[in-house]
mmCIF file of C-alpha atoms in Angstrom:
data_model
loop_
_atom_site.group_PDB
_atom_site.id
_atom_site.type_symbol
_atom_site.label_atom_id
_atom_site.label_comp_id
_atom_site.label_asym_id
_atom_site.label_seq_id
_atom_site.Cartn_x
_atom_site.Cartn_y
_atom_site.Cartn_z
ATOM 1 C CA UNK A 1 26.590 7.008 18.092
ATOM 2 C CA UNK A 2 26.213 7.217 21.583
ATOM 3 C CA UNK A 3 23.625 9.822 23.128
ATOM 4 C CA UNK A 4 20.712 10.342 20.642
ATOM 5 C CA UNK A 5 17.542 11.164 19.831
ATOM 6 C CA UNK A 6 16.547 8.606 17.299
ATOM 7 C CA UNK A 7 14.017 6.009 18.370
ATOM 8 C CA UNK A 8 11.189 3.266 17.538
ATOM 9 C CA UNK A 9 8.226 1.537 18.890
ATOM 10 C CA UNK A 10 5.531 -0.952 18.366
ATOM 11 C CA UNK A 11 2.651 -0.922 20.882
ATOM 12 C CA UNK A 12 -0.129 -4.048 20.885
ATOM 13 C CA UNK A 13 -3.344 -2.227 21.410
ATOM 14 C CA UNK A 14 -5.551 -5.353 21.509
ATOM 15 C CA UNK A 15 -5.998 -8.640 19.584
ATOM 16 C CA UNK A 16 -6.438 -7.027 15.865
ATOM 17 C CA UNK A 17 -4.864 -3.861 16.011
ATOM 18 C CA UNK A 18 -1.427 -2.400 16.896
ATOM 19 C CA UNK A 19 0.857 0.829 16.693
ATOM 20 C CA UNK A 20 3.917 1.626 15.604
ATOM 21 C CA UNK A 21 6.164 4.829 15.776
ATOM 22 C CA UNK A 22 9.691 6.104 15.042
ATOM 23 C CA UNK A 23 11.563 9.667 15.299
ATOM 24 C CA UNK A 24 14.347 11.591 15.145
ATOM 25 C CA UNK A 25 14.814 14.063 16.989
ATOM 26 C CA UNK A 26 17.764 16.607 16.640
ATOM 27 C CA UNK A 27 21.000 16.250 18.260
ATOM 28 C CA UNK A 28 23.075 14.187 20.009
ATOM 29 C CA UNK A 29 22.775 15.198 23.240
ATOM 30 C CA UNK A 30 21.450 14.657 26.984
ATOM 31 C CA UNK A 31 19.095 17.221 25.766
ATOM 32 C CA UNK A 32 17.925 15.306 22.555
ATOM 33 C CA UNK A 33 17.689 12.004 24.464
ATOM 34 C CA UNK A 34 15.443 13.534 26.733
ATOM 35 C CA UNK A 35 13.496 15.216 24.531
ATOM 36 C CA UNK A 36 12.561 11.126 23.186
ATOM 37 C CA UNK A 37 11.778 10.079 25.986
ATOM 38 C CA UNK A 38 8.787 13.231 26.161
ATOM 39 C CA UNK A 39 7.515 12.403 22.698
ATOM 40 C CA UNK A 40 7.906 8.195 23.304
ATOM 41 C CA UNK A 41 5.720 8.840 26.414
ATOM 42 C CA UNK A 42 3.299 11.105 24.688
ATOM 43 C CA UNK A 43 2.515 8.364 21.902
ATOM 44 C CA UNK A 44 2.393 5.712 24.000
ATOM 45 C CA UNK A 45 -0.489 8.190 26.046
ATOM 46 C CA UNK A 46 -1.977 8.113 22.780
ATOM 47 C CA UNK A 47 -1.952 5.344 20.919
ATOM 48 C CA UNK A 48 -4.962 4.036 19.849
ATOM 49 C CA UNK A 49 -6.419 7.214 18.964
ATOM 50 C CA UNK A 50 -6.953 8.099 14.939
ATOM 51 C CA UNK A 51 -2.953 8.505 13.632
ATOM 52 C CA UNK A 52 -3.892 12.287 13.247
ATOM 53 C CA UNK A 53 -4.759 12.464 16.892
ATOM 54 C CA UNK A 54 -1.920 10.816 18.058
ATOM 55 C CA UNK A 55 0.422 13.432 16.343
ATOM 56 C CA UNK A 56 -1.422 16.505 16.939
ATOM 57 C CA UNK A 57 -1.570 15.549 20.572
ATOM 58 C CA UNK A 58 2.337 14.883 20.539
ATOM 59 C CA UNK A 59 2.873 18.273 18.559
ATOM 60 C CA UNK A 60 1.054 20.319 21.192
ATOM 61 C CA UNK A 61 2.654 19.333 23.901
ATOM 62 C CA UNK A 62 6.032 19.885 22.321
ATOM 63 C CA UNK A 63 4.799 23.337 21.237
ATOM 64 C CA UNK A 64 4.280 23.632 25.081
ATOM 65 C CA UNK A 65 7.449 22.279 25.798
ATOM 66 C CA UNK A 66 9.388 24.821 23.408
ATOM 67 C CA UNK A 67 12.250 22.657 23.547
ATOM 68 C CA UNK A 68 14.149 24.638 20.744
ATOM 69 C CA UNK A 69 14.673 21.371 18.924
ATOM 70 C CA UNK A 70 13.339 19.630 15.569
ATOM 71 C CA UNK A 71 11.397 16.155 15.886
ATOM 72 C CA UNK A 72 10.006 13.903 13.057
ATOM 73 C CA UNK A 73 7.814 11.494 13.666
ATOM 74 C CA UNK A 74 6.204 8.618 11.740
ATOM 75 C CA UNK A 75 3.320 6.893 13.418
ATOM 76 C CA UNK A 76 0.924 3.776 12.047
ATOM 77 C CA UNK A 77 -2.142 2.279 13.096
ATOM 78 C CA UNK A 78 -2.139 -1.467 11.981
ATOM 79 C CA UNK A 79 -5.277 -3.443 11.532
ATOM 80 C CA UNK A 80 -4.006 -6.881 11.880
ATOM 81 C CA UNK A 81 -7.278 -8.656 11.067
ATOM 82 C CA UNK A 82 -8.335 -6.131 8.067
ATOM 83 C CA UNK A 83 -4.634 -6.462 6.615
ATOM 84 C CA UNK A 84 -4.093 -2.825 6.334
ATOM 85 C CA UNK A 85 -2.330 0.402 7.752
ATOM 86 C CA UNK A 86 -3.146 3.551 8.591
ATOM 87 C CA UNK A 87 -0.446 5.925 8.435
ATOM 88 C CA UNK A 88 0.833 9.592 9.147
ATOM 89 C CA UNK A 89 4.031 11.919 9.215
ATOM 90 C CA UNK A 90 5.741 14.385 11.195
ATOM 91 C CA UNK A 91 8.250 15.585 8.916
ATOM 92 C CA UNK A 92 9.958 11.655 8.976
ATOM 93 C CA UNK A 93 11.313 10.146 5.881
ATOM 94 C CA UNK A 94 9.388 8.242 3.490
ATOM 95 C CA UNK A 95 8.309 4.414 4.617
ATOM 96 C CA UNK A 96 9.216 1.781 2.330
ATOM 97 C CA UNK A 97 6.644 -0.844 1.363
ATOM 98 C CA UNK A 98 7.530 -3.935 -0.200
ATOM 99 C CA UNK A 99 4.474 -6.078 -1.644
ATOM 100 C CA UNK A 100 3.851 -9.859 -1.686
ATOM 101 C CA UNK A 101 5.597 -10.065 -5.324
ATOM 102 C CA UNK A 102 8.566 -8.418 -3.681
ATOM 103 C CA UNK A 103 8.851 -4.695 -5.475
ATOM 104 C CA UNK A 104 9.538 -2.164 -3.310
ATOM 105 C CA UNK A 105 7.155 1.246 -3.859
ATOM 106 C CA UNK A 106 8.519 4.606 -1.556
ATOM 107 C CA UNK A 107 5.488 5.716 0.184
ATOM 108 C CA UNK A 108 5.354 9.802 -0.834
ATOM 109 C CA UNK A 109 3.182 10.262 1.996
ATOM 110 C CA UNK A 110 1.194 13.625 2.811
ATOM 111 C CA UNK A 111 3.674 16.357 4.296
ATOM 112 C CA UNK A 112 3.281 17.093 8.073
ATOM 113 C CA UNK A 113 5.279 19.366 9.753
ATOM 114 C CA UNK A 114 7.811 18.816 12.568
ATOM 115 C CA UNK A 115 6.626 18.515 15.886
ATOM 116 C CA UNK A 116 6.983 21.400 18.146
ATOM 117 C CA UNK A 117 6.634 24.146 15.394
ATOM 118 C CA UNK A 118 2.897 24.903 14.764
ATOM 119 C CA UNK A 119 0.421 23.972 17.607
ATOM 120 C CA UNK A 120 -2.274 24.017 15.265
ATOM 121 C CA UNK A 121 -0.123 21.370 12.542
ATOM 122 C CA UNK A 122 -2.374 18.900 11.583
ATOM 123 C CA UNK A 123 -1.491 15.739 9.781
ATOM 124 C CA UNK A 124 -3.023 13.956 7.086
ATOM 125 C CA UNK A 125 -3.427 9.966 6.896
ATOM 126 C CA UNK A 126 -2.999 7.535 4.453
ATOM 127 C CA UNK A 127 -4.441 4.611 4.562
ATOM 128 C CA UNK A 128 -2.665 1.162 2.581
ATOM 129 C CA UNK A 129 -3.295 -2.460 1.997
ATOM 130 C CA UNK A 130 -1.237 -4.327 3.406
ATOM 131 C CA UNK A 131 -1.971 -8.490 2.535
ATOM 132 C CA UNK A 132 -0.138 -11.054 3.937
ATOM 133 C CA UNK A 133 3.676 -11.164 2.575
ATOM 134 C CA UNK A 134 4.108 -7.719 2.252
ATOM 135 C CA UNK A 135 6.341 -5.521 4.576
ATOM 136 C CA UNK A 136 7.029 -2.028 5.997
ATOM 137 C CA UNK A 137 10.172 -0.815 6.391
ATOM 138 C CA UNK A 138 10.561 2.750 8.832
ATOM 139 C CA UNK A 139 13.807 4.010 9.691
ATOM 140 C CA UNK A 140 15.475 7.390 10.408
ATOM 141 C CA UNK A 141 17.332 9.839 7.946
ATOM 142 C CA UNK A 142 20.739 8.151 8.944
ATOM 143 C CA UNK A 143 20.223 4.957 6.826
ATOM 144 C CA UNK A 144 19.236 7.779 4.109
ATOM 145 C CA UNK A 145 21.729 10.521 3.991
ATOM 146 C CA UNK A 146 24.759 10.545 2.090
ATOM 147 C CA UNK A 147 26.755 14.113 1.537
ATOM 148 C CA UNK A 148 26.625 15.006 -2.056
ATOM 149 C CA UNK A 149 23.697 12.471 -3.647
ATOM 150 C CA UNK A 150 19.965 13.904 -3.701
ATOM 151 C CA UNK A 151 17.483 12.651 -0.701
ATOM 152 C CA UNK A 152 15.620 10.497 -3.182
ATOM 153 C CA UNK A 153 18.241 8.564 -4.892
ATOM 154 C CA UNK A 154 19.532 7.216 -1.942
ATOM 155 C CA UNK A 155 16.081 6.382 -0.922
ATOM 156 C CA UNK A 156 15.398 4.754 -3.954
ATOM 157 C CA UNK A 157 18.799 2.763 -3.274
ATOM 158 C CA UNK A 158 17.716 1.697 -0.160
ATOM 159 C CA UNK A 159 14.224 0.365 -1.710
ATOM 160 C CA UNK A 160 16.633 -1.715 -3.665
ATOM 161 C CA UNK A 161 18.239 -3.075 -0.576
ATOM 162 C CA UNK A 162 14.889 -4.032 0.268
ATOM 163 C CA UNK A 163 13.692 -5.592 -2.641
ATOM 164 C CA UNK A 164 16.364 -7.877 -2.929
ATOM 165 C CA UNK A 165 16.028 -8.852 0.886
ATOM 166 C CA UNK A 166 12.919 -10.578 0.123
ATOM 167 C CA UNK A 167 13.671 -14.237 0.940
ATOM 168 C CA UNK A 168 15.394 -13.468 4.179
ATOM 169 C CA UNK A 169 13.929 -13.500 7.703
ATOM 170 C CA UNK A 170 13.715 -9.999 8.877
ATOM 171 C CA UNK A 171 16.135 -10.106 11.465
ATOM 172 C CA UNK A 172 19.070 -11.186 9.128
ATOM 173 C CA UNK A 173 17.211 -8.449 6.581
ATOM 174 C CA UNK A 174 17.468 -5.749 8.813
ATOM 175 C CA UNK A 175 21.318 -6.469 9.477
ATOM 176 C CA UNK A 176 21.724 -6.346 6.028
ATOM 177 C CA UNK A 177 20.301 -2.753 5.508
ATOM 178 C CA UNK A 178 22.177 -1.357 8.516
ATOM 179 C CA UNK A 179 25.322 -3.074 7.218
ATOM 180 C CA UNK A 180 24.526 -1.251 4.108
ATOM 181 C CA UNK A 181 23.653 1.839 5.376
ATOM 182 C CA UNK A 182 27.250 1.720 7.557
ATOM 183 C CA UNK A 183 28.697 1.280 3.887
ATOM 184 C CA UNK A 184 26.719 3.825 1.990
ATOM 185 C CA UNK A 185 26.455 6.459 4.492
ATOM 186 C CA UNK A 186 29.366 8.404 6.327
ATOM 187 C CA UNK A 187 27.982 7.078 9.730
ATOM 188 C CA UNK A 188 28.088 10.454 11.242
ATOM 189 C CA UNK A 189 24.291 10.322 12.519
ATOM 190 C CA UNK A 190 22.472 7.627 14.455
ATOM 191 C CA UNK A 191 20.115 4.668 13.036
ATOM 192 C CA UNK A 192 16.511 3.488 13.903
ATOM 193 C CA UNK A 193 14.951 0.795 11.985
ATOM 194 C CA UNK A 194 11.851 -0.992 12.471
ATOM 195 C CA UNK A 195 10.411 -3.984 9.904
ATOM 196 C CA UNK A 196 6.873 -5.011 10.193
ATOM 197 C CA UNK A 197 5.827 -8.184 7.833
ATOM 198 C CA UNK A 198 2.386 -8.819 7.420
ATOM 199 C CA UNK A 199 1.544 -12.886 7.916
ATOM 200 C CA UNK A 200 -1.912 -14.498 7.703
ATOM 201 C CA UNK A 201 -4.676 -13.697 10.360
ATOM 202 C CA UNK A 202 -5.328 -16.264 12.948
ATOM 203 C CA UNK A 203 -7.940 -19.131 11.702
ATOM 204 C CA UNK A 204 -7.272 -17.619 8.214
#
């Protein structure tokens, strides 16, 4: 859609472990866009740290920022050795998780608010399995969205999307689900996706 605010990361910490993040934040301006590139820098500064840490660091300096804007934010710690995640929200739209025998589960994750609002927002973290085979899927509220059908059912739809992507590689899966999205969805807002696929650890 042009200028946005929407955007996605993955950050390789070390040999076992790495990070990744995506947000929204509001509007479609010069504004918006530069707003990102605050909070992209500010988890970048961060990653690393506990998922809590990273956000509440992130939220404080927006909260000293005052932009006058809304940002979600979804950030997770991935211990590629341990097969597992460590994850926690901002506010940001429910991650998908698709398991090794291929059904899709919406992760209801523990409510944090948006950045900016509440200097003193802290932000819970869940932490998953996540074996070889299975998959994340994060992605902003414009895959999601659809005037006149409830928040979850449209979720839901997409988890479907996902399921039945299973054999695919996940570039040609993630064109399907924007394709999809670009059919379900009005295409008034702007789309970030980001697919991580757990595979077997090194020697094993």
């Amino acid at each position: 859609m042009g200028i946005g605010g929407d955007f996605y990361d993955v950050i390789r910490l070390d040999a076992n472990t790495a990070a990744a993040a995506i947000g929204d934040v509001q509007g479609h301006n010069v504004k918006a866009a530069a707003l990102m590139g605050q909070v992209r820098t500010a988890v970048h500064a961060s990653a690393g740290a506990p998922p809590a840490e990273v956000l509440e660091r992130t939220n404080r300096l927006l909260a000293d920022l005052d932009p006058g804007l809304f940002t979600s934010c979804l950030y997770v710690h991935l211990d590629l050795a341990g097969h597992r995640a460590l994850l926690t929200t901002a506010g940001h739209p429910p991650p998908l998780l698709r398991h090794p025998g291929g059904q899709t589960e919406v992760l209801r994750l523990p409510p944090g608010l948006l950045l900016g609002i509440d200097r003193a927002a802290r932000y819970p973290t869940t932490e998953i399995p996540l074996p070889p085979g299975a998959a994340l899927a994060l992605y902003t509220d414009g895959l999601v969205e659809v005037p006149g059908t409830d928040l979850d059912e449209s979720t839901a739809a997409l988890a479907g999307q996902f399921t039945r992507g299973a054999g695919r590689s996940m570039d040609a899966l993630a064109d399907s689900l924007v394709r999809y999205a670009k059919h379900a969805t009005p295409g008034s807002d702007d789309i970030a996706l980001l697919l991580i696929k757990a595979l077997e650890s090194r020697g094993g």
